[in-house]
Amino acid sequence: MRTIMESKVRIQREDFSVTGEIEAIKKSSRNIGGITVFLGTGRELSKGENISKLNFEHYPKMAEKKLEELRVKAIEDFKIIDMSIIHRIGEIDIGENIVLIVAAGEHRAETFKACEWAIAELKRTTPIWKRETTSTGEVWVQATP
Amino acid sequence: MRTIMESKVRIQREDFSVTGEIEAIKKSSRNIGGITVFLGTGRELSKGENISKLNFEHYPKMAEKKLEELRVKAIEDFKIIDMSIIHRIGEIDIGENIVLIVAAGEHRAETFKACEWAIAELKRTTPIWKRETTSTGEVWVQATP
Amino acid sequence: MITLKYFASLKTIAGKEEERLDVGSETTVQKLSETLLQSSPQIGEMIQGKKVMVSVNQDVADLNTVIHDGDEVAFLPPFSGGSL
Amino acid sequence: MITLKYFASLKTIAGKEEERLDVGSETTVQKLSETLLQSSPQIGEMIQGKKVMVSVNQDVADLNTVIHDGDEVAFLPPFSGGSL
């Protein structure tokens, strides 16, 4: 049980496969009719500045704990079947995957709501920080809207 | 140009790769920061009845035309960067992929809105029909909420 | 000659997928539904009762839409794509 | 002894990632911030001005939270995960 729970919430350096995560969550139930996925990727432009790369750092243990709390609350509050959350850390290039949230449910409405809530809540409560490298240097991003 | 447009809107018998479609849409811009995906899958239970398989039929030409109109409108109205829409036809087993909508934008809010609008609009305007096979026989699904 | 196409449940009701019909150089969806009331009463009633959508050359039509020789007219029961 | 952890921009400000501090058997976040006002004035001010979040043993804390010997206290600047 514990290994299954942990595998649905991960913070890792390596990239992930969206198809792979979807197929993993499909195994939770034969009654999944809708899956909403949010994928955050590294974009080139930030507040008018060109970014050459991104770097993510997290507070180990606390970040994983927050993601697991978030997952459990999303499943309960939105009555979805399952959710997985993966966030990458370390160096990320433009266009690369950063964060993935997969929300699976019987119908689509609740999966959209759960997924959108989860990414907003992740940003608000999970100790992960982003450093942007631009032509003028490196800067920790202090607040994102 | 035409081949690129057409490849973003497809109705096909064969399965699709979610990762493949996401990577294809990422090529549209280096400024994509958020991608919302909706994946519809075949669920076992429908109105209390156990389904053994699904079958989708479409009106060729009209269905593709509606999907392309929908894609163009979603990109314009929600100010997203790109969208792709794929719907499978023919026989579909429980757990298999049916429909995929990928909405890519600079920020996440507009991609959630565009994706959710697109799947609702697809159901409303695109001539595709579903036949469910249960233990009591086959039935065309006449209206879905 | 125009082409009539039946989809999904309408194929069973009409007993066919497609047929060709001579309606002269011009008619309307309303007039076509009256013709069908004779040959396929159930289909004709569904059109007039707006239980099925009608398209002319892949565009959604209404009872007043004009149909020309060579057009493709399709009868579309309520859609159910999108999986759920 | 408690462990203090600094993350992201605070690592540069504090000039370290981690330190060990003897605060006796019990203290509070408020008292710890007063101690830090001496050794790392900028960090102490940020805590008191609530510019950084404080966690005790991976749980979000406030100025009144009690810190025991052996606890892990972390200083967390505003989060920016999630990509955008």
PDB file of C-alpha atoms in Angstrom, chain D residues 1-82:
ATOM      1  CA  MET D   1      20.532  21.407  19.685  1.00  0.00           C
ATOM      2  CA  ILE D   2      18.144  22.262  16.837  1.00  0.00           C
ATOM      3  CA  THR D   3      18.836  22.253  13.124  1.00  0.00           C
ATOM      4  CA  LEU D   4      18.144  25.369  11.050  1.00  0.00           C
ATOM      5  CA  LYS D   5      17.675  25.011   7.303  1.00  0.00           C
ATOM      6  CA  TYR D   6      17.771  27.805   4.724  1.00  0.00           C
ATOM      7  CA  PHE D   7      16.265  27.451   1.262  1.00  0.00           C
ATOM      8  CA  ALA D   8      16.498  29.213  -2.093  1.00  0.00           C
ATOM      9  CA  SER D   9      17.294  32.946  -1.743  1.00  0.00           C
ATOM     10  CA  LEU D  10      17.753  32.580   2.028  1.00  0.00           C
ATOM     11  CA  LYS D  11      20.808  30.390   1.485  1.00  0.00           C
ATOM     12  CA  THR D  12      22.575  33.348  -0.116  1.00  0.00           C
ATOM     13  CA  ILE D  13      21.356  35.798   2.542  1.00  0.00           C
ATOM     14  CA  ALA D  14      22.329  33.525   5.437  1.00  0.00           C
ATOM     15  CA  GLY D  15      25.517  32.430   3.709  1.00  0.00           C
ATOM     16  CA  LYS D  16      24.745  28.817   4.597  1.00  0.00           C
ATOM     17  CA  GLU D  17      22.334  25.969   3.962  1.00  0.00           C
ATOM     18  CA  GLU D  18      22.141  24.591   7.456  1.00  0.00           C
ATOM     19  CA  GLU D  19      23.329  25.262  10.970  1.00  0.00           C
ATOM     20  CA  ARG D  20      23.020  23.722  14.416  1.00  0.00           C
ATOM     21  CA  LEU D  21      22.030  25.885  17.360  1.00  0.00           C
ATOM     22  CA  ASP D  22      21.748  25.247  21.099  1.00  0.00           C
ATOM     23  CA  VAL D  23      18.473  26.762  22.353  1.00  0.00           C
ATOM     24  CA  GLY D  24      18.098  24.754  25.549  1.00  0.00           C
ATOM     25  CA  SER D  25      15.276  22.270  25.954  1.00  0.00           C
ATOM     26  CA  GLU D  26      12.522  24.564  24.675  1.00  0.00           C
ATOM     27  CA  THR D  27      12.072  27.859  22.867  1.00  0.00           C
ATOM     28  CA  THR D  28       9.622  29.503  20.431  1.00  0.00           C
ATOM     29  CA  VAL D  29       9.878  30.791  16.877  1.00  0.00           C
ATOM     30  CA  GLN D  30       9.554  34.325  18.299  1.00  0.00           C
ATOM     31  CA  LYS D  31      12.521  33.830  20.656  1.00  0.00           C
ATOM     32  CA  LEU D  32      14.539  32.134  17.923  1.00  0.00           C
ATOM     33  CA  SER D  33      13.967  35.123  15.623  1.00  0.00           C
ATOM     34  CA  GLU D  34      15.277  37.423  18.377  1.00  0.00           C
ATOM     35  CA  THR D  35      18.407  35.304  18.682  1.00  0.00           C
ATOM     36  CA  LEU D  36      18.831  35.430  14.889  1.00  0.00           C
ATOM     37  CA  LEU D  37      18.457  39.234  14.877  1.00  0.00           C
ATOM     38  CA  GLN D  38      21.933  39.229  16.468  1.00  0.00           C
ATOM     39  CA  SER D  39      23.659  36.612  14.285  1.00  0.00           C
ATOM     40  CA  SER D  40      21.769  37.112  10.975  1.00  0.00           C
ATOM     41  CA  PRO D  41      19.862  40.417  11.293  1.00  0.00           C
ATOM     42  CA  GLN D  42      18.288  40.188   7.813  1.00  0.00           C
ATOM     43  CA  ILE D  43      16.936  36.711   8.463  1.00  0.00           C
ATOM     44  CA  GLY D  44      15.615  37.710  11.900  1.00  0.00           C
ATOM     45  CA  GLU D  45      13.799  40.694  10.407  1.00  0.00           C
ATOM     46  CA  MET D  46      12.310  38.628   7.586  1.00  0.00           C
ATOM     47  CA  ILE D  47      10.881  36.144  10.112  1.00  0.00           C
ATOM     48  CA  GLN D  48       9.393  38.851  12.330  1.00  0.00           C
ATOM     49  CA  GLY D  49       8.061  40.744   9.295  1.00  0.00           C
ATOM     50  CA  LYS D  50       6.576  37.471   7.990  1.00  0.00           C
ATOM     51  CA  LYS D  51       8.510  37.754   4.732  1.00  0.00           C
ATOM     52  CA  VAL D  52       9.497  34.137   5.119  1.00  0.00           C
ATOM     53  CA  MET D  53       7.508  31.182   6.318  1.00  0.00           C
ATOM     54  CA  VAL D  54       8.876  29.062   9.166  1.00  0.00           C
ATOM     55  CA  SER D  55       8.346  25.339   9.523  1.00  0.00           C
ATOM     56  CA  VAL D  56       9.070  23.177  12.550  1.00  0.00           C
ATOM     57  CA  ASN D  57       9.575  19.494  11.746  1.00  0.00           C
ATOM     58  CA  GLN D  58       8.088  20.059   8.271  1.00  0.00           C
ATOM     59  CA  ASP D  59       4.924  21.634   9.610  1.00  0.00           C
ATOM     60  CA  VAL D  60       4.078  25.272   9.005  1.00  0.00           C
ATOM     61  CA  ALA D  61       4.679  27.271  12.211  1.00  0.00           C
ATOM     62  CA  ASP D  62       3.889  30.721  13.529  1.00  0.00           C
ATOM     63  CA  LEU D  63       5.724  33.006  15.987  1.00  0.00           C
ATOM     64  CA  ASN D  64       4.182  31.181  18.984  1.00  0.00           C
ATOM     65  CA  THR D  65       5.105  27.682  17.881  1.00  0.00           C
ATOM     66  CA  VAL D  66       7.211  25.896  20.497  1.00  0.00           C
ATOM     67  CA  ILE D  67      10.551  24.444  19.388  1.00  0.00           C
ATOM     68  CA  HIS D  68      12.004  21.486  21.276  1.00  0.00           C
ATOM     69  CA  ASP D  69      15.518  20.166  21.466  1.00  0.00           C
ATOM     70  CA  GLY D  70      16.187  18.047  18.370  1.00  0.00           C
ATOM     71  CA  ASP D  71      13.650  19.830  16.148  1.00  0.00           C
ATOM     72  CA  GLU D  72      14.290  20.851  12.555  1.00  0.00           C
ATOM     73  CA  VAL D  73      13.399  24.477  11.830  1.00  0.00           C
ATOM     74  CA  ALA D  74      13.339  25.669   8.231  1.00  0.00           C
ATOM     75  CA  PHE D  75      13.071  29.147   6.719  1.00  0.00           C
ATOM     76  CA  LEU D  76      11.033  29.119   3.539  1.00  0.00           C
ATOM     77  CA  PRO D  77      10.850  32.053   1.131  1.00  0.00           C
ATOM     78  CA  PRO D  78       7.669  32.361  -0.947  1.00  0.00           C
ATOM     79  CA  PHE D  79       7.215  29.235  -3.066  1.00  0.00           C
ATOM     80  CA  SER D  80       7.454  29.328  -6.824  1.00  0.00           C
ATOM     81  CA  GLY D  81       7.026  25.741  -7.907  1.00  0.00           C
ATOM     82  CA  GLY D  82       4.541  24.582 -10.470  1.00  0.00           C
TER      83      GLY D  82
END
